[in-house]
Short mmCIF file of C-alpha atoms in Angstrom, two decimals:
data_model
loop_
_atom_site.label_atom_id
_atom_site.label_comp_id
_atom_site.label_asym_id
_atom_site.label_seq_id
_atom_site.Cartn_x
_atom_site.Cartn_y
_atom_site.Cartn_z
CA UNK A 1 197.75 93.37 91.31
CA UNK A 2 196.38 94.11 94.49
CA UNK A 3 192.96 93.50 95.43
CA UNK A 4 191.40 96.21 97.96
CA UNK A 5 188.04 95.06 97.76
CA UNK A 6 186.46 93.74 100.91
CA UNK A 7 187.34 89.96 101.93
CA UNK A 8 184.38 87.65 100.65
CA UNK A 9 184.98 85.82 104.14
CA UNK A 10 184.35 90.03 106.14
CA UNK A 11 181.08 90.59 103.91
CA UNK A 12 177.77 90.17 105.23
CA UNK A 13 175.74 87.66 104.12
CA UNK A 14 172.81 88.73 101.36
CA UNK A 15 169.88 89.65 102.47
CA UNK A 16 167.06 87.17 101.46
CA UNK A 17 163.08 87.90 101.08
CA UNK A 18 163.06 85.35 104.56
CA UNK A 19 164.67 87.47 106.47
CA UNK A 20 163.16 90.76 105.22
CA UNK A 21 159.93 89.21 106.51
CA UNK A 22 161.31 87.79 109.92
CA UNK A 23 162.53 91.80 110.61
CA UNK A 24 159.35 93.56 109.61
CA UNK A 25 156.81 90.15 111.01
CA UNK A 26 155.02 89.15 107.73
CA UNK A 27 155.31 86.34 105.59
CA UNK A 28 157.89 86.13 102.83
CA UNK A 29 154.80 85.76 100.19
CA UNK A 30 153.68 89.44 101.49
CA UNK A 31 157.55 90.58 100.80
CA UNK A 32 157.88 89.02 97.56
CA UNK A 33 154.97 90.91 96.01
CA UNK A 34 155.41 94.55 97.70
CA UNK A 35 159.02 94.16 96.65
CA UNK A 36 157.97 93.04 93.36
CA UNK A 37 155.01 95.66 92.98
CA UNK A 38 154.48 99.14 92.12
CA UNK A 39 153.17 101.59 94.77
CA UNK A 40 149.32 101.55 94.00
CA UNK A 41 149.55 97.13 93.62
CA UNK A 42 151.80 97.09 96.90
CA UNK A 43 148.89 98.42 98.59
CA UNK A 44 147.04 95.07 98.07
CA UNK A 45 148.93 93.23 99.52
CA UNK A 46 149.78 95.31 102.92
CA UNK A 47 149.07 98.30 104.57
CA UNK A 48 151.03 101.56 103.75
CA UNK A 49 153.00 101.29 106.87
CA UNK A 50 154.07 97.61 106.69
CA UNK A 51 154.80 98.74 102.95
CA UNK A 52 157.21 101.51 104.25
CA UNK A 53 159.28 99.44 106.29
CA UNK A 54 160.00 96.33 104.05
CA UNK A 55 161.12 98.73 101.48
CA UNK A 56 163.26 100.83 104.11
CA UNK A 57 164.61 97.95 105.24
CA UNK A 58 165.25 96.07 102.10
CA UNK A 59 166.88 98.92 101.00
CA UNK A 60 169.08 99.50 103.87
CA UNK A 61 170.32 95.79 103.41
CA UNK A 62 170.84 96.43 99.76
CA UNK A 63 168.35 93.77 98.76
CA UNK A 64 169.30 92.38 95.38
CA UNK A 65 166.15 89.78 93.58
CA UNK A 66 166.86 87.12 92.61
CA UNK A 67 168.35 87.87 88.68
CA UNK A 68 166.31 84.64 86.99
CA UNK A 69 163.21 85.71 88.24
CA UNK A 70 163.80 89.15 87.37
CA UNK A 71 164.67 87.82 83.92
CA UNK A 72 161.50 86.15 83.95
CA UNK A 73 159.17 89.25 85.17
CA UNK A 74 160.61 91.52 82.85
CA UNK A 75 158.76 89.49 79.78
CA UNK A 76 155.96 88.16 81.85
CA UNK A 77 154.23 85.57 80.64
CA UNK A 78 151.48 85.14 82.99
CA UNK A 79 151.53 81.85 82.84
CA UNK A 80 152.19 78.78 85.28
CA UNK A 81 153.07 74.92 83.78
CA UNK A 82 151.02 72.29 85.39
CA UNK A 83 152.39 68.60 85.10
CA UNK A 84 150.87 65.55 86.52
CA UNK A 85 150.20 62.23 86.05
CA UNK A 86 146.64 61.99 84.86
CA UNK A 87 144.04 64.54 84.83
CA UNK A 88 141.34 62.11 85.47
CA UNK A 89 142.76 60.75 88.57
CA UNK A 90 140.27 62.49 90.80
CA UNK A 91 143.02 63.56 93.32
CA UNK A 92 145.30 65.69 91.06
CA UNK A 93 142.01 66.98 88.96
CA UNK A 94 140.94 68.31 92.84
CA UNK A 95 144.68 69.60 93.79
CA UNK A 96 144.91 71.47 89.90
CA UNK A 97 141.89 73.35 90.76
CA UNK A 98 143.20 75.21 93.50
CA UNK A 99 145.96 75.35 91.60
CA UNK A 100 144.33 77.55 89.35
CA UNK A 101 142.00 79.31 91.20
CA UNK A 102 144.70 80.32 93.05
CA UNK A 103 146.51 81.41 89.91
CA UNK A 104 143.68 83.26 88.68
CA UNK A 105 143.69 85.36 92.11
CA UNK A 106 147.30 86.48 91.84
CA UNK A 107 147.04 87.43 87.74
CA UNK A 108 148.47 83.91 86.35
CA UNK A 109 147.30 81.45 83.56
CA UNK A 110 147.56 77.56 83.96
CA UNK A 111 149.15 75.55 81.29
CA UNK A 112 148.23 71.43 82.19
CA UNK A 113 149.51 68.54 80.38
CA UNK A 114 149.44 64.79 81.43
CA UNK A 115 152.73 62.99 81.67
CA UNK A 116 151.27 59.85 82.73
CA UNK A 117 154.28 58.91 85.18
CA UNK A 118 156.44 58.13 82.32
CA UNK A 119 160.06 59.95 82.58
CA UNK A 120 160.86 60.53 79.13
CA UNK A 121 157.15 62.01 78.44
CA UNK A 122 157.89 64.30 81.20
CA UNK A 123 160.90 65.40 79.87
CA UNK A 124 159.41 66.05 76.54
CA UNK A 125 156.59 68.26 77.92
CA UNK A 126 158.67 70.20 80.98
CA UNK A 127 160.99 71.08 77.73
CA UNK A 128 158.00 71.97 75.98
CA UNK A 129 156.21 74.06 78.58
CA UNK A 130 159.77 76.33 79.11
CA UNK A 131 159.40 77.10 75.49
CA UNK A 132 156.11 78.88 75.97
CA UNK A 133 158.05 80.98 78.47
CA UNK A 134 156.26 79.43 81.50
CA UNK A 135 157.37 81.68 84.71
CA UNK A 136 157.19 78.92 86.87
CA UNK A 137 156.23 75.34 86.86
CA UNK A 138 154.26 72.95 89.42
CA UNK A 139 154.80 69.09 89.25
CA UNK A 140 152.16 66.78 90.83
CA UNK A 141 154.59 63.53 89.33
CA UNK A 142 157.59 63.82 91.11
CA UNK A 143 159.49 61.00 92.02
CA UNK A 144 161.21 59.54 94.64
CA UNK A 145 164.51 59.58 92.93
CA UNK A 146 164.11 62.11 90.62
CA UNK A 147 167.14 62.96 88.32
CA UNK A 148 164.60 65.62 86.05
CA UNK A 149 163.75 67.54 88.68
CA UNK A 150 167.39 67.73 89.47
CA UNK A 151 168.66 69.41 86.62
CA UNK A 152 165.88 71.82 86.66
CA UNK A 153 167.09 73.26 89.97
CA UNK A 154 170.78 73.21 88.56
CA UNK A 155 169.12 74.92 85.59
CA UNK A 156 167.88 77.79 87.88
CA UNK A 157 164.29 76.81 86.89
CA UNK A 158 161.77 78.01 89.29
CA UNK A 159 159.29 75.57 90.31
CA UNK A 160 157.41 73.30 93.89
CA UNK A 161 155.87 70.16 93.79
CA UNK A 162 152.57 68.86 95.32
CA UNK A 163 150.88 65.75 96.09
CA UNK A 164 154.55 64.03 96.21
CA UNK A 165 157.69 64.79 98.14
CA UNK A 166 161.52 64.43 96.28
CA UNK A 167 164.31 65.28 97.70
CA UNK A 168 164.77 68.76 99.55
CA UNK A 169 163.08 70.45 96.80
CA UNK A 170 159.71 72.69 97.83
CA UNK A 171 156.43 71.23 98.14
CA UNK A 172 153.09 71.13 99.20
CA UNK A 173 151.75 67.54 100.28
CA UNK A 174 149.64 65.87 102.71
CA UNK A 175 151.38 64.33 106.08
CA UNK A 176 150.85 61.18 104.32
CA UNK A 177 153.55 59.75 107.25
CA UNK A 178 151.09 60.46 109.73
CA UNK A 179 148.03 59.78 107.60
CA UNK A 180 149.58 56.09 107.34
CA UNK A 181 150.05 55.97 111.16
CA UNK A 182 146.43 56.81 111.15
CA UNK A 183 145.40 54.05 109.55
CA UNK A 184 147.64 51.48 111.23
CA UNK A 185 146.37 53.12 114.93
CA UNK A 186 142.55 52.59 113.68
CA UNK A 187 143.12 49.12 112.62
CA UNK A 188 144.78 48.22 115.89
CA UNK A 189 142.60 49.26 117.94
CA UNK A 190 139.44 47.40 115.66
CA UNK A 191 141.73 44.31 116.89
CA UNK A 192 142.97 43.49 113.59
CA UNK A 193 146.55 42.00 114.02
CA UNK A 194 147.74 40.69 109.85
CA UNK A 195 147.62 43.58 107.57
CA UNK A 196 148.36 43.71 104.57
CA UNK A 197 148.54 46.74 101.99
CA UNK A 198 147.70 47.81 98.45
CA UNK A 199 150.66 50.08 98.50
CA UNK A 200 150.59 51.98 95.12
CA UNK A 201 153.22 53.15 92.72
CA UNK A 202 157.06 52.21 93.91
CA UNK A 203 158.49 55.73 93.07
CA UNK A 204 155.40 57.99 94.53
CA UNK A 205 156.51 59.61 97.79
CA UNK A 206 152.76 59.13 98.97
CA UNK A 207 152.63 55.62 98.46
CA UNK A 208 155.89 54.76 100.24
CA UNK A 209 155.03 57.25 103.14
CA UNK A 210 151.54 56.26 103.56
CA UNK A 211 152.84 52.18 104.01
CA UNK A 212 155.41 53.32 106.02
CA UNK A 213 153.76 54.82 108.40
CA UNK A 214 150.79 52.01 108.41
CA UNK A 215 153.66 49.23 108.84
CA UNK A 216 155.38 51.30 111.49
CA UNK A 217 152.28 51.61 113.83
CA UNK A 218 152.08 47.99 113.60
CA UNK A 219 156.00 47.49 114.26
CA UNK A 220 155.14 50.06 117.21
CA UNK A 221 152.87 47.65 118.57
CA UNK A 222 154.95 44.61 118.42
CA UNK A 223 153.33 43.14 115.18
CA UNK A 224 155.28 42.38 111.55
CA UNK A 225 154.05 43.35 108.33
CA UNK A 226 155.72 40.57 106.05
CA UNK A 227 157.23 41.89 102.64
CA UNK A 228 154.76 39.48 100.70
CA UNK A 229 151.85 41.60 102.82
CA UNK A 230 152.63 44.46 100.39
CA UNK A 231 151.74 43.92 97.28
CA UNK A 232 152.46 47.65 94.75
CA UNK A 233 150.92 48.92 91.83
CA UNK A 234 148.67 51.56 90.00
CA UNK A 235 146.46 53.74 92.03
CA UNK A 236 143.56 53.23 90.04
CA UNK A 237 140.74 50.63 90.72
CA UNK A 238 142.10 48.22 88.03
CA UNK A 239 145.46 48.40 89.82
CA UNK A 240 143.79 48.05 93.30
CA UNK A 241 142.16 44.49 91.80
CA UNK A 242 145.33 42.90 91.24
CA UNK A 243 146.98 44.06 93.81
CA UNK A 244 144.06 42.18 96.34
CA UNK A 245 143.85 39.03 93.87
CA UNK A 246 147.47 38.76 94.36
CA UNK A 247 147.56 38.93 98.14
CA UNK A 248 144.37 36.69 98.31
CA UNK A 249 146.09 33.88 96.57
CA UNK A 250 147.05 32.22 99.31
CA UNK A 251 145.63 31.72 103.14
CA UNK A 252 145.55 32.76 105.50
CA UNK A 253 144.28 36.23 104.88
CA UNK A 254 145.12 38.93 106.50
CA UNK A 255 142.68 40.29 108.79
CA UNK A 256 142.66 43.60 107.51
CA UNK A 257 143.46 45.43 103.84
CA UNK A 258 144.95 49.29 103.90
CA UNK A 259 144.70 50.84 100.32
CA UNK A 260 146.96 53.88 100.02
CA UNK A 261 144.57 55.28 97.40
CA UNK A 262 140.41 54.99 97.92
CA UNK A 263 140.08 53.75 94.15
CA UNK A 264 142.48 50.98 94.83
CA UNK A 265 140.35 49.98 98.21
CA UNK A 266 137.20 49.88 95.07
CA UNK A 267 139.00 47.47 93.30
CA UNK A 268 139.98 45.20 96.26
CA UNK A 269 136.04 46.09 97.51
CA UNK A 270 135.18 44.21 94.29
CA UNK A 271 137.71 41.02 94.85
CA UNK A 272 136.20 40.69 98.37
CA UNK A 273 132.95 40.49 97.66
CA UNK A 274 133.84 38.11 94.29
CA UNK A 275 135.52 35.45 97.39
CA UNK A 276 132.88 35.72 99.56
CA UNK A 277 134.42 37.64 102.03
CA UNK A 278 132.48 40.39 104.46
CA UNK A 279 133.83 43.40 104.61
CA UNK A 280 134.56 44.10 107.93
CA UNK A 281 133.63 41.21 109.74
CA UNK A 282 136.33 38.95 108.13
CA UNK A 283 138.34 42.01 106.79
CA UNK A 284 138.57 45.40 107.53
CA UNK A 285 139.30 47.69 104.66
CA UNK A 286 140.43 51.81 104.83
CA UNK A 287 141.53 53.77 101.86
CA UNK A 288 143.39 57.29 101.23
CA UNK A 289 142.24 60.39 100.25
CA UNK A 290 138.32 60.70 101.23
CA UNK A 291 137.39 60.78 97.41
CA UNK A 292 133.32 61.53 97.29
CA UNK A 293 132.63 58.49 96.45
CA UNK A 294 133.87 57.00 99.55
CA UNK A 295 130.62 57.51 101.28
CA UNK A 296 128.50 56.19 98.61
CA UNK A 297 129.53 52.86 98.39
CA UNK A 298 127.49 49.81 99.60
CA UNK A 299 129.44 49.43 102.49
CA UNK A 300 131.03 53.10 103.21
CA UNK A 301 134.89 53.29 103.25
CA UNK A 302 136.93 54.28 105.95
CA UNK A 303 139.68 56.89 104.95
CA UNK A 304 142.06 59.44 105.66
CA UNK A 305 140.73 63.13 103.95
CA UNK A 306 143.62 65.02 102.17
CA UNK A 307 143.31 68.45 101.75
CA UNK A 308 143.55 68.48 98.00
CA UNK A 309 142.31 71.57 96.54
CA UNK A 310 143.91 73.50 99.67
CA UNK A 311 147.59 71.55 98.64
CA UNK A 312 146.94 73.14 94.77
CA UNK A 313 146.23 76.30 96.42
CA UNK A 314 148.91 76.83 98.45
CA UNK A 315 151.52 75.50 96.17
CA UNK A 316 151.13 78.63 93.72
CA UNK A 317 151.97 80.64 96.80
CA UNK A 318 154.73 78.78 97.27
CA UNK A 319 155.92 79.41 93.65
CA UNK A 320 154.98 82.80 94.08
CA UNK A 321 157.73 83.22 96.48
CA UNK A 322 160.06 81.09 94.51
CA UNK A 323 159.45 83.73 91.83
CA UNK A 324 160.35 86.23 93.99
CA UNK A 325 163.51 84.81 95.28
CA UNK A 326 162.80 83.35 98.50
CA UNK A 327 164.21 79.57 99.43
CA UNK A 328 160.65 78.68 101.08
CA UNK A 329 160.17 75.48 103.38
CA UNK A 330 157.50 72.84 102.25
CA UNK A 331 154.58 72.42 103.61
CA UNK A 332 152.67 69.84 105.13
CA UNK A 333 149.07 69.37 105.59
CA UNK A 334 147.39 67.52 108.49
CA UNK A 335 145.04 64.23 107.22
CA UNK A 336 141.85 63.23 108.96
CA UNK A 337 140.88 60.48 109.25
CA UNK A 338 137.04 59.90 108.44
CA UNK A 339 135.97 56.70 110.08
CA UNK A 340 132.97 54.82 108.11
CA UNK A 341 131.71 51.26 108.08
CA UNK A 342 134.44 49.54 106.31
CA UNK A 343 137.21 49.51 108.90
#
């Protein structure tokens, strides 16, 4: 039988929401929702005009949506799954409120549920939030190596991380490379020359990104940050505890302490003072994250500020244009750092 179809190799390339928006100069978000809109709700979201020509030209390119999240608009549930590890970890309670204040502003529902970093707990509740007919799902627990999140994307399962990083898959974090960097920079230049760091959980993209780039502006500047320097554990303040005890065993002591989490630099606050140790005189401390309690403390904490509630806020648009069948790029926010007393 004879095939007189076109070549697959001769036919152009499908047109995708990215390049609808490169043409016509908006963003993809602003494509995904006139495409997906009726005439009177298009007209929210751009002008009449700028209407006209991504339909004219979506048209002319025989734009075809992506057919899973057509499948998913056509019973609309309204409603966005939240997962993350705790909701009383003060950083992801911050980054789920823009998450769904965001989702309020754009007609969506939040569904939240803790998985507290355990992988067959997440399992169970991803599974259970796709039987509620979730459109779309946001994960502030990702891992490093992350074989769930995996199958989901095989699965065709729309969804973006934030917070943490895995893989190539899209998400909304903090430059917590850089924010590291920042840290290591500051402490150099305070003279401090033996750091050592509370470094967090093993598997969370922000604590391996945040040492990394701490130990690398030391490594920059000619100075070693020993493996026994970098002691890793819970984020919390219990966690941050033993993680000082541990590397205060010994002497000599490092000169200078860099918690990848502010709650963590409470808990080795707490193990300095218990040793007699001045904070910064005989070490400097700086956490992560510019929690508001970071300026109330006896002696106030240096930190880098991450844009939480903006990541939350910004990762629904992101799934917003996953919905719509755009391959969006992550995004990464700048840190500050907030210089204080301790460091």
């Amino acid at each position: 039988m004879t095939d007189t179809g076109t070549p697959a190799e001769s036919r152009p390339a499908p047109v995708t929401l990215r390049m609808i928006a490169e043409q016509v100069g908006v963003s993809v978000s602003t494509v995904s929702r006139v495409l997906n809109a009726g005439d009177a709700e298009a007209l929210r979201w751009a002008s009449a005009q700028t209407v006209a020509r991504i339909r004219e030209y979506a048209a002319a390119r025989a734009y075809r949506p992506n057919p899973h999240a057509a499948s998913l608009r056509t019973s609309r549930s309204s409603l966005i799954g939240v997962l993350v590890p705790r909701l009383q970890d003060f950083v992801l309670a911050t980054v789920y409120e823009g998450i769904d204040e965001a989702a309020t502003e754009n007609g969506f529902s939040t569904f939240v549920t803790n998985s507290l970093d355990d992988p067959a707990s997440r399992a169970v509740r991803t599974e259970m939030m796709l039987q509620r007919r979730v459109e779309g799902m946001i994960f502030g627990d990702a891992r490093d190596d992350d074989a769930l999140l995996a199958d989901l994307a095989a699965r065709g399962v729309p969804f973006v991380l934030v917070s943490r990083r895995s893989a190539d898959h899209a998400s909304v974090t903090c430059d917590d490379l850089l924010g590291g960097t920042l840290v290591g920079r500051r402490l150099l230049e305070a003279g401090r020359r033996d750091l050592a760091v509370l470094a967090g959980l093993p598997f969370a993209s922000t604590a391996i990104e945040r040492t990394r780039g701490a130990v690398r502006a030391f490594a920059d500047a000619g100075l070693r940050v020993p493996k026994e320097r970098i002691a890793w554990g819970p984020f919390d303040a219990a966690g941050g505890r033993e993680a000082a005890e541990k590397l205060l065993a010994t002497e000599p002591y490092p000169d200078a302490i860099f918690a990848t989490n502010d709650f963590a630099a409470i808990g080795a606050m707490g193990v300095l003072r218990d040793r007699g140790l001045r904070v910064p005189d005989d070490i400097s401390l700086i956490g992560y994250n510019d929690t508001p309690l970071a300026a109330e403390l006896p002696i106030p904490l240096t930190t880098v500020h991450s844009p939480m509630h903006e990541m939350g806020r910004h990762g629904v648009n992101l799934l917003i244009d996953v919905l719509g069948g755009a391959d969006p790029e992550s995004v990464r926010l700048d840190p500050t750092l907030i210089v204080r007393e301790s460091g």
